[in-house]
């Protein structure tokens, strides 16, 4: 039987949906028993919330100092310790999971399976390589598996009806060589880019930081999150956390509307799982049209105001 | 302080790789090879730290076959002082790569190891974290800004929520994100000069004594499912009508 330990992610206040997506992936392993592990300096509140995730048996709650619970070096030893009782250790393929999970694999002397996009069986998984230009089927011959779960590939598991029990732990970590200092975060009013149903995304075609307001306004009009291409971020039109693509965020909204994005392969990797892709660009030959469900060629500075009126 | 930069030879980022028809791998014959772009940023950052007077030597290391000398020479032409090739004919998985690099780290005793956050072939994003863990030193991953103060550094990391700052005590492993810097172009005289810089070759077995690999097996390569070709509309009205039809507006 498979016993799966999932590293839960949270922002200090709420459990991240990426955690619930990892639970969905774990459920696809036959006969899996699923537990969570969570670290926080406000552990009772976070653990109580984690218990509400459906299909979870036990929440391992580890009280951890405020400048340590986000850090791989602060938490990986404890996870590896608990891993001895499990067949699988999963984490979300977010920057948090990507930072922590390989450390656990290294402590356990294993290679990690990164960005699982499909579960074949308890030991076999599919994952993308070469910016999604190829997909490989990977089998782990060993008894224990460490993997990160690509959030765009799995639905969010129920986060309200669970009734897991809490087991409290002390953190075994004693390192002081790494400290969390601060997090600078942009707009938090809009929906979260990684989990939003709708995303409005802008590229170099916007031309300036001021013009990017068009994207924010349209997003607010339809209740969407905002995204961007690497070119737009590099040009300073918008903050880095908006970048969608191979090295940014991989997303799967129901609706993805792109404006002034030509569609480099690295960008397309980030949106391939979207429900409906709409492309608006002045160049009709742009590669974005190869993946778009609906394409419109024209001047975005005329089209966006019209959309503001008609949507 | 010495800085060790680990680089990887990969298929150039402009090449659109194809899966071989028999599903045994991707076609790489005759394809342009380059330094992994994130690793090129790592080389550049090490050079800038040295140029700012905060390091005395930049050593660049790679694991690969003899052709990887080409990428080491490029890094030397950028300005690295010397190079090490850990020679092997086989493709390594992350844990083996990290273990092999650890051996070089123990010999060279660098104050910092800098490398790309992921290689754009396997997209694994594991080796820097594994090296830091095996070395029992701090890690700062996905870094877009570095500030070195004596024996500590402030690293700004690109995380999903925005920009996170952490402080780590050196020695440490740094993994680079795209916006850390823009690598310099290599000039012809530098390429000539790079030919005379030292490049040591060591056999991979010398770096892996006692290592027991638990490799993952790749059973199959396939081309991802393509999206269905969509439709083009002529006006915003048409677009809005279609979105309404799909229940998206």
Coordinates of C-alpha atoms in Angstrom, one line a residue:
Chain A
X1 CA 0.0 0.0 0.0
X2 CA 1.2 3.5 -0.7
X3 CA 1.6 6.0 2.1
X4 CA 1.9 9.5 0.9
X5 CA 3.3 12.5 2.7
X6 CA 2.5 15.9 1.2
X7 CA 4.3 19.1 2.1
X8 CA 1.6 21.7 2.5
X9 CA 2.2 25.3 1.4
X10 CA 0.6 28.3 3.0
X11 CA 1.3 32.1 3.2
X12 CA 1.0 32.3 7.0
X13 CA -2.7 32.7 6.8
X14 CA -4.2 30.3 4.3
X15 CA -3.3 26.9 2.8
X16 CA -2.4 27.3 -0.8
X17 CA -4.5 25.6 -3.5
X18 CA -1.4 24.0 -4.9
X19 CA -1.4 21.7 -1.8
X20 CA -4.9 20.5 -2.7
X21 CA -3.8 19.8 -6.2
X22 CA -1.0 17.6 -4.9
X23 CA -3.7 15.8 -2.9
X24 CA -5.6 15.2 -6.2
X25 CA -2.5 13.7 -7.7
X26 CA -1.9 11.5 -4.7
X27 CA -5.4 10.2 -4.8
X28 CA -4.8 8.8 -8.3
X29 CA -2.4 6.3 -6.7
X30 CA -4.4 3.2 -5.9
X31 CA -5.1 2.6 -2.3
X32 CA -3.1 5.6 -1.2
X33 CA -3.3 6.8 2.4
X34 CA -2.5 10.6 2.5
X35 CA -1.0 12.7 5.3
X36 CA 0.2 16.3 5.2
X37 CA 3.1 18.0 6.9
X38 CA 3.0 21.7 7.6
X39 CA 5.4 24.2 9.2
X40 CA 4.5 27.5 10.7
X41 CA 5.1 29.9 13.6
X42 CA 1.3 30.1 13.9
X43 CA 0.9 26.3 13.7
X44 CA -2.5 25.8 15.4
X45 CA -4.4 28.0 13.0
X46 CA -2.7 26.7 9.9
X47 CA -2.9 23.0 11.0
X48 CA -6.6 23.4 11.8
X49 CA -7.1 24.7 8.3
X50 CA -5.0 21.9 6.8
X51 CA -7.3 19.4 8.5
X52 CA -10.2 20.6 6.3
X53 CA -8.5 19.2 3.2
X54 CA -10.6 16.2 2.1
X55 CA -9.0 12.7 1.9
X56 CA -6.2 13.5 4.4
X57 CA -5.8 11.3 7.5
X58 CA -3.2 13.1 9.6
X59 CA -1.7 16.5 9.6
X60 CA 1.8 16.6 11.0
X61 CA 2.0 20.1 12.5
X62 CA 5.6 21.3 13.1
X63 CA 5.9 24.5 15.1
X64 CA 8.7 26.5 13.4
X65 CA 10.3 29.9 13.9
X66 CA 9.0 32.8 11.8
X67 CA 12.2 33.2 9.9
X68 CA 12.6 29.5 9.1
X69 CA 9.3 27.9 8.0
X70 CA 9.5 29.1 4.4
X71 CA 13.1 27.9 4.0
X72 CA 14.3 24.6 2.6
X73 CA 17.2 24.6 5.1
X74 CA 14.7 25.2 8.0
X75 CA 12.4 22.3 7.3
X76 CA 13.9 19.6 5.0
X77 CA 15.6 17.6 7.8
X78 CA 12.3 17.2 9.6
X79 CA 10.4 16.1 6.4
X80 CA 13.2 13.6 5.6
X81 CA 12.9 12.2 9.2
X82 CA 9.2 11.6 8.9
X83 CA 9.6 10.2 5.4
X84 CA 10.9 6.9 6.8
X85 CA 7.3 5.9 7.4
X86 CA 6.1 6.8 3.8
X87 CA 6.4 5.4 0.3
X88 CA 6.0 8.8 -1.4
X89 CA 6.8 12.4 -0.4
X90 CA 5.1 15.0 -2.7
X91 CA 5.3 18.7 -2.8
X92 CA 3.7 21.3 -5.1
X93 CA 5.7 22.4 -8.1
X94 CA 5.7 26.0 -6.9
X95 CA 8.8 28.0 -6.1
X96 CA 8.4 26.8 -2.4
X97 CA 8.2 23.1 -3.4
X98 CA 10.9 23.4 -6.0
X99 CA 13.2 24.9 -3.3
X100 CA 12.5 22.3 -0.6
X101 CA 11.8 18.9 -2.3
X102 CA 15.2 18.3 -3.9
X103 CA 16.8 18.7 -0.5
X104 CA 14.6 15.9 0.9
X105 CA 15.5 13.7 -2.1
X106 CA 19.2 14.4 -1.4
X107 CA 19.0 13.5 2.3
X108 CA 17.2 10.3 1.3
X109 CA 19.8 9.6 -1.4
X110 CA 17.2 9.7 -4.2
X111 CA 16.6 11.4 -7.5
X112 CA 13.4 13.5 -7.5
X113 CA 10.7 13.3 -10.2
X114 CA 10.0 17.0 -11.0
X115 CA 6.8 18.4 -12.3
X116 CA 4.6 15.3 -12.4
X117 CA 1.8 15.9 -15.0
X118 CA 0.2 12.5 -14.9
X119 CA 0.1 9.6 -12.5
X120 CA 0.4 6.2 -14.3
X121 CA 0.8 4.0 -11.2
X122 CA 2.5 4.2 -7.8
X123 CA 5.9 4.2 -9.4
X124 CA 5.4 5.6 -12.9
X125 CA 4.7 9.2 -13.8
X126 CA 4.7 11.5 -16.8
X127 CA 6.6 14.8 -16.8
X128 CA 7.5 17.4 -19.4
X129 CA 11.1 18.2 -20.5
X130 CA 12.6 20.7 -23.0
X131 CA 10.1 23.4 -22.1
X132 CA 7.3 21.0 -22.7
X133 CA 8.5 20.0 -26.2
X134 CA 8.7 16.4 -25.0
X135 CA 7.0 14.3 -22.4
X136 CA 8.8 11.4 -20.7
X137 CA 7.4 8.5 -18.8
X138 CA 9.6 7.9 -15.7
X139 CA 9.7 4.9 -13.5
X140 CA 11.2 4.8 -10.1
X141 CA 12.6 1.4 -9.3
X142 CA 13.4 2.3 -5.7
X143 CA 11.0 1.9 -2.7
X144 CA 10.7 5.5 -2.0
X145 CA 9.6 8.3 -4.3
X146 CA 10.1 12.1 -4.0
X147 CA 8.2 14.2 -6.5
X148 CA 6.8 17.6 -7.2
X149 CA 3.4 18.0 -8.6
X150 CA 2.7 20.3 -11.6
X151 CA -0.2 22.3 -10.4
X152 CA -1.6 23.1 -13.8
X153 CA -2.2 19.4 -14.5
X154 CA -4.5 18.6 -11.5
X155 CA -7.8 19.9 -10.2
X156 CA -8.1 21.4 -6.8
X157 CA -9.2 18.8 -4.2
X158 CA -12.0 19.7 -1.8
X159 CA -10.5 22.0 0.9
X160 CA -13.5 22.3 3.2
X161 CA -15.0 19.0 4.2
X162 CA -12.0 17.1 5.6
X163 CA -11.5 16.0 9.2
X164 CA -7.9 15.0 9.6
X165 CA -6.3 14.6 13.0
X166 CA -3.4 16.8 14.1
X167 CA -0.1 15.3 15.3
X168 CA 2.2 17.9 16.9
X169 CA 6.0 17.8 16.3
X170 CA 9.0 19.7 17.4
X171 CA 11.2 20.9 14.5
X172 CA 14.6 19.1 14.6
X173 CA 16.3 21.9 12.6
X174 CA 18.8 24.0 14.5
X175 CA 20.6 25.8 11.7
X176 CA 21.1 29.6 11.9
X177 CA 23.0 30.1 8.7
X178 CA 19.9 31.0 6.6
X179 CA 17.3 33.5 7.6
X180 CA 14.2 34.8 6.0
X181 CA 14.3 38.6 5.9
X182 CA 11.3 39.9 3.9
X183 CA 8.8 39.3 1.1
X184 CA 7.8 42.1 -1.3
X185 CA 4.6 41.3 -2.9
X186 CA 2.6 43.2 -5.5
X187 CA -1.1 43.6 -5.8
X188 CA -3.0 41.1 -3.7
X189 CA -6.5 42.5 -4.5
X190 CA -6.7 40.6 -7.8
X191 CA -7.2 36.8 -8.0
X192 CA -4.1 34.7 -7.7
X193 CA -2.5 34.1 -11.1
X194 CA -1.9 30.4 -10.4
X195 CA -5.4 29.5 -9.5
X196 CA -7.6 32.1 -11.3
X197 CA -10.3 31.0 -13.7
X198 CA -9.6 33.9 -16.0
X199 CA -6.3 35.5 -16.9
X200 CA -5.6 38.7 -18.8
X201 CA -2.0 38.7 -20.0
X202 CA 0.2 41.4 -21.7
X203 CA 3.4 41.3 -23.7
X204 CA 5.9 43.6 -25.2
X205 CA 3.1 45.0 -27.5
X206 CA 1.9 47.0 -24.6
X207 CA 4.9 49.2 -24.9
X208 CA 5.2 50.7 -21.5
X209 CA 4.4 50.3 -17.8
X210 CA 1.7 53.0 -18.1
X211 CA 0.0 51.2 -20.9
X212 CA 0.0 48.0 -18.8
X213 CA -2.8 49.7 -16.9
X214 CA -5.1 48.6 -19.7
X215 CA -4.5 45.0 -18.7
X216 CA -5.2 45.7 -15.0
X217 CA -8.4 47.6 -15.9
X218 CA -9.7 44.8 -18.2
X219 CA -8.8 42.2 -15.6
X220 CA -10.7 44.1 -12.9
X221 CA -13.6 44.5 -15.2
X222 CA -14.0 40.7 -15.7
X223 CA -12.6 39.5 -12.3
X224 CA -9.4 38.1 -13.9
X225 CA -5.8 37.7 -12.7
X226 CA -3.1 39.4 -14.7
X227 CA -0.1 37.8 -16.3
X228 CA 2.7 38.7 -18.6
X229 CA 5.3 37.5 -21.0
X230 CA 9.0 37.4 -20.1
X231 CA 9.6 40.3 -22.6
X232 CA 7.1 42.5 -20.7
X233 CA 8.6 41.7 -17.3
X234 CA 12.2 42.2 -18.6
X235 CA 11.2 45.5 -20.1
X236 CA 10.0 46.6 -16.6
X237 CA 6.3 46.9 -17.6
X238 CA 5.2 44.8 -14.7
X239 CA 6.5 42.8 -11.7
X240 CA 8.3 39.4 -12.1
X241 CA 5.6 37.4 -10.3
X242 CA 3.4 38.0 -13.3
X243 CA 5.6 36.1 -15.7
X244 CA 3.9 33.1 -17.3
X245 CA 6.1 30.4 -19.0
X246 CA 8.8 27.8 -18.6
X247 CA 10.6 29.7 -16.0
X248 CA 7.7 31.7 -14.7
X249 CA 4.3 30.3 -13.8
X250 CA 2.6 27.3 -15.5
X251 CA -1.1 28.0 -15.4
X252 CA -4.4 26.4 -16.5
X253 CA -7.2 29.0 -16.3
X254 CA -10.5 28.4 -18.1
X255 CA -9.9 31.6 -20.1
X256 CA -6.5 33.0 -21.1
X257 CA -6.6 36.3 -23.1
X258 CA -3.2 37.5 -24.4
X259 CA -2.5 40.9 -25.7
X260 CA 0.6 41.9 -27.6
X261 CA 2.3 38.5 -26.9
X262 CA 4.0 36.9 -29.8
X263 CA 4.2 33.5 -28.1
X264 CA 7.8 32.2 -27.7
X265 CA 7.8 28.5 -27.0
X266 CA 8.9 29.2 -23.4
X267 CA 5.7 31.3 -23.0
X268 CA 3.4 28.7 -24.7
X269 CA 4.7 26.1 -22.2
X270 CA 3.0 28.1 -19.5
X271 CA -0.4 28.2 -21.0
X272 CA -0.9 24.9 -22.9
X273 CA -3.3 23.5 -20.3
X274 CA -5.6 26.6 -20.4
X275 CA -9.3 25.9 -21.4
X276 CA -9.7 28.6 -24.0
X277 CA -6.8 30.7 -25.3
X278 CA -7.6 34.0 -27.0
X279 CA -4.8 35.8 -28.9
X280 CA -4.8 39.4 -29.8
X281 CA -1.8 40.7 -31.6
X282 CA -1.0 43.0 -34.5
X283 CA 1.1 40.4 -36.3
X284 CA -1.1 37.7 -37.7
X285 CA 1.9 35.4 -38.2
X286 CA 2.8 35.4 -34.5
X287 CA 3.3 31.8 -33.1
X288 CA 0.7 32.5 -30.4
X289 CA -2.0 31.9 -33.0
X290 CA -0.8 28.3 -33.4
X291 CA -2.2 27.5 -29.9
X292 CA -5.0 30.0 -29.8
X293 CA -8.6 28.8 -29.8
X294 CA -9.8 32.3 -30.9
X295 CA -7.5 34.7 -32.7
X296 CA -8.1 38.3 -33.6
X297 CA -5.5 40.4 -35.5
X298 CA -5.5 44.1 -34.8
X299 CA -4.4 47.0 -32.7
X300 CA -4.8 46.2 -29.0
X301 CA -5.0 49.9 -28.1
X302 CA -8.3 49.9 -30.1
X303 CA -9.5 46.4 -29.1
X304 CA -9.0 46.7 -25.4
X305 CA -11.3 49.8 -25.0
X306 CA -13.9 48.1 -27.1
X307 CA -13.7 45.0 -24.9
X308 CA -14.0 47.1 -21.8
X309 CA -17.3 48.3 -23.2
X310 CA -18.7 45.0 -24.5
X311 CA -17.5 42.4 -21.9
Chain B
X1 CA 37.4 33.9 -2.0
X2 CA 37.1 31.4 -4.8
X3 CA 33.8 31.1 -6.7
X4 CA 33.0 27.8 -8.4
X5 CA 30.5 28.0 -11.3
X6 CA 28.8 24.8 -12.5
X7 CA 27.6 24.8 -16.1
X8 CA 25.9 22.4 -18.4
X9 CA 26.1 21.9 -22.2
X10 CA 22.6 21.8 -23.5
X11 CA 20.7 22.1 -26.8
X12 CA 20.5 25.8 -27.6
X13 CA 17.4 27.5 -26.4
X14 CA 16.4 28.5 -29.9
X15 CA 16.2 24.9 -31.2
X16 CA 12.8 23.3 -31.1
X17 CA 13.7 19.7 -30.2
X18 CA 11.9 16.8 -31.8
X19 CA 11.2 13.4 -30.2
X20 CA 12.7 10.5 -32.2
X21 CA 10.0 8.5 -34.0
X22 CA 10.8 5.4 -32.0
X23 CA 10.3 7.2 -28.7
X24 CA 13.9 6.5 -27.5
X25 CA 14.9 10.1 -26.9
X26 CA 15.0 13.5 -28.6
X27 CA 17.0 14.1 -31.7
X28 CA 20.2 16.0 -30.9
X29 CA 22.5 15.0 -33.8
X30 CA 23.8 18.1 -35.5
X31 CA 21.8 20.4 -33.3
X32 CA 23.4 23.6 -32.0
X33 CA 24.7 23.2 -28.4
X34 CA 25.3 26.0 -25.9
X35 CA 25.9 26.8 -22.3
X36 CA 22.6 26.4 -20.4
X37 CA 21.3 30.1 -20.4
X38 CA 20.8 30.1 -16.6
X39 CA 24.5 28.9 -16.2
X40 CA 25.7 31.6 -18.5
X41 CA 24.1 34.1 -16.0
X42 CA 25.9 32.2 -13.2
X43 CA 29.3 32.7 -15.0
X44 CA 28.5 36.4 -15.5
X45 CA 27.6 36.9 -11.9
X46 CA 30.8 35.3 -10.6
X47 CA 32.8 37.5 -12.9
X48 CA 31.0 40.6 -11.7
X49 CA 31.7 39.6 -8.1
X50 CA 35.4 39.2 -8.9
X51 CA 35.5 42.5 -10.8
X52 CA 34.0 44.2 -7.8
X53 CA 37.0 42.9 -5.8
X54 CA 35.0 40.4 -3.7
X55 CA 36.5 37.2 -5.2
X56 CA 40.0 36.3 -6.5
X57 CA 39.3 33.4 -8.7
X58 CA 36.5 32.0 -10.8
X59 CA 36.6 28.3 -11.6
X60 CA 34.1 26.9 -14.0
X61 CA 33.2 23.2 -13.9
X62 CA 31.1 20.9 -16.1
X63 CA 30.2 17.3 -16.3
X64 CA 30.0 15.8 -19.8
X65 CA 31.8 14.3 -22.7
X66 CA 34.8 15.8 -24.4
X67 CA 32.7 18.2 -26.5
X68 CA 31.7 20.0 -23.4
X69 CA 35.2 21.6 -23.5
X70 CA 33.7 24.0 -26.0
X71 CA 31.3 25.4 -23.4
X72 CA 34.1 25.6 -20.8
X73 CA 36.2 27.5 -23.3
X74 CA 33.3 29.9 -23.8
X75 CA 33.1 30.5 -20.1
X76 CA 36.9 31.0 -20.0
X77 CA 36.6 33.5 -22.8
X78 CA 34.0 35.4 -20.8
X79 CA 36.6 35.7 -18.1
X80 CA 36.7 32.7 -15.9
X81 CA 40.3 31.8 -14.7
X82 CA 40.4 28.1 -15.1
X83 CA 38.1 25.1 -16.0
X84 CA 37.5 21.6 -14.9
X85 CA 35.8 18.9 -17.0
X86 CA 34.5 15.9 -15.2
X87 CA 34.5 13.5 -18.0
X88 CA 31.7 11.0 -18.7
X89 CA 30.0 9.6 -21.7
X90 CA 26.7 9.0 -20.0
X91 CA 23.8 11.3 -19.1
X92 CA 23.7 11.9 -15.4
X93 CA 20.7 12.4 -13.2
X94 CA 20.7 15.1 -10.6
X95 CA 21.9 13.3 -7.5
X96 CA 24.9 11.8 -9.3
X97 CA 25.7 15.3 -10.7
X98 CA 25.4 16.9 -7.3
X99 CA 27.6 14.2 -5.7
X100 CA 30.3 14.6 -8.4
X101 CA 30.2 18.3 -8.0
X102 CA 30.5 18.0 -4.2
X103 CA 33.8 16.2 -4.7
X104 CA 35.2 19.2 -6.6
X105 CA 33.7 21.5 -4.0
X106 CA 35.6 19.7 -1.3
X107 CA 38.8 19.9 -3.2
X108 CA 38.5 23.5 -4.2
X109 CA 36.8 24.9 -1.0
X110 CA 35.0 27.7 -2.8
X111 CA 33.3 30.5 -0.8
X112 CA 30.4 30.3 -3.2
X113 CA 29.0 27.9 -5.8
X114 CA 26.8 29.6 -8.4
X115 CA 24.8 27.7 -11.0
X116 CA 21.6 28.0 -13.0
X117 CA 18.3 27.1 -11.3
X118 CA 17.6 24.5 -14.0
X119 CA 19.0 23.2 -17.2
X120 CA 16.7 23.8 -20.1
X121 CA 16.9 20.2 -21.3
X122 CA 15.7 18.2 -18.3
X123 CA 14.0 21.1 -16.6
X124 CA 14.6 19.3 -13.3
X125 CA 15.6 22.2 -11.0
X126 CA 17.3 19.9 -8.5
X127 CA 21.1 19.9 -8.6
X128 CA 21.8 23.2 -6.8
X129 CA 19.5 22.2 -3.9
X130 CA 21.0 18.7 -3.8
X131 CA 24.6 20.0 -3.8
X132 CA 23.8 22.5 -0.9
X133 CA 22.2 19.6 1.1
X134 CA 25.1 17.2 0.5
X135 CA 27.6 19.9 1.3
X136 CA 25.5 20.8 4.4
X137 CA 25.6 24.5 3.5
X138 CA 22.9 27.1 2.9
X139 CA 21.2 27.6 -0.4
X140 CA 19.7 30.6 -2.1
X141 CA 17.7 29.5 -5.1
X142 CA 16.1 31.4 -8.0
X143 CA 18.2 34.5 -7.2
X144 CA 17.6 37.8 -9.1
X145 CA 19.9 40.0 -6.9
X146 CA 23.0 39.4 -4.7
X147 CA 24.6 41.6 -2.2
X148 CA 27.8 40.3 -0.5
X149 CA 28.8 41.5 2.9
X150 CA 32.0 39.8 4.3
X151 CA 30.8 36.3 5.3
X152 CA 27.1 36.7 4.6
X153 CA 25.1 37.6 1.6
X154 CA 21.6 39.0 1.0
X155 CA 19.9 37.2 -1.8
X156 CA 16.7 38.4 -3.5
X157 CA 14.8 35.4 -4.8
X158 CA 12.1 35.3 -7.4
X159 CA 9.2 33.4 -5.8
X160 CA 5.6 33.0 -6.8
X161 CA 4.4 35.7 -4.4
X162 CA 6.9 38.3 -5.5
X163 CA 10.5 39.0 -4.3
X164 CA 11.8 37.3 -1.2
X165 CA 15.0 38.4 0.6
X166 CA 17.0 35.9 2.6
X167 CA 20.3 36.2 4.4
X168 CA 22.7 33.3 4.2
X169 CA 26.1 32.7 5.7
X170 CA 28.9 31.7 3.3
X171 CA 29.9 29.3 2.0
X172 CA 26.7 28.7 0.1
X173 CA 25.1 27.5 -3.1
X174 CA 23.4 30.1 -5.3
X175 CA 21.0 29.2 -8.1
X176 CA 20.3 31.9 -10.7
X177 CA 17.1 33.2 -12.2
X178 CA 16.8 35.1 -15.5
X179 CA 16.9 38.6 -14.2
X180 CA 20.1 38.4 -12.1
X181 CA 22.1 40.0 -15.0
X182 CA 22.7 40.1 -18.7
X183 CA 25.7 38.0 -19.7
X184 CA 28.4 39.8 -21.7
X185 CA 29.3 39.1 -25.3
X186 CA 32.6 37.3 -25.9
X187 CA 35.1 39.2 -27.9
X188 CA 37.5 37.5 -30.4
X189 CA 40.8 38.3 -28.6
X190 CA 39.3 36.8 -25.4
X191 CA 38.5 33.6 -27.3
X192 CA 42.2 33.4 -28.3
X193 CA 43.3 34.1 -24.7
X194 CA 40.9 31.5 -23.4
X195 CA 42.8 28.8 -25.4
X196 CA 45.8 29.2 -23.1
X197 CA 43.9 29.1 -19.8
X198 CA 44.1 25.9 -17.8
X199 CA 41.5 23.2 -18.3
X200 CA 41.8 20.1 -16.2
X201 CA 40.1 16.8 -17.1
X202 CA 39.2 14.3 -14.4
X203 CA 37.4 11.0 -14.9
X204 CA 34.0 11.0 -13.3
X205 CA 34.7 7.8 -11.3
X206 CA 37.4 9.7 -9.4
X207 CA 34.7 11.9 -8.0
X208 CA 32.1 9.3 -7.1
X209 CA 33.8 6.8 -4.8
X210 CA 31.3 4.9 -2.8
X211 CA 28.3 6.5 -4.5
X212 CA 25.4 4.2 -5.1
X213 CA 23.0 5.5 -7.7
X214 CA 19.3 5.0 -7.6
X215 CA 18.5 6.1 -11.1
X216 CA 15.1 6.7 -12.4
X217 CA 14.2 4.8 -15.6
X218 CA 12.9 6.8 -18.6
X219 CA 10.6 4.3 -20.3
X220 CA 9.4 6.5 -23.1
X221 CA 9.7 9.9 -24.8
X222 CA 6.7 11.3 -26.6
X223 CA 5.5 14.4 -28.4
X224 CA 3.0 16.3 -26.3
X225 CA -0.6 16.5 -27.5
X226 CA -1.0 19.5 -29.7
X227 CA -3.8 21.9 -29.2
X228 CA -6.5 21.8 -31.8
X229 CA -6.2 24.6 -34.4
X230 CA -8.5 27.4 -33.4
X231 CA -10.5 29.9 -35.4
X232 CA -9.8 33.5 -36.4
X233 CA -12.4 36.2 -35.9
X234 CA -12.6 39.6 -37.6
X235 CA -14.1 41.8 -34.9
X236 CA -14.5 42.3 -31.2
X237 CA -18.2 41.7 -31.5
X238 CA -17.5 38.2 -33.0
X239 CA -15.0 37.5 -30.2
X240 CA -17.4 38.6 -27.5
X241 CA -20.2 36.5 -29.0
X242 CA -17.9 33.4 -29.1
X243 CA -16.9 33.9 -25.4
X244 CA -20.5 34.2 -24.4
X245 CA -21.3 31.0 -26.3
X246 CA -18.6 29.2 -24.3
X247 CA -19.9 30.7 -21.1
X248 CA -16.7 32.7 -20.6
X249 CA -18.2 36.2 -20.7

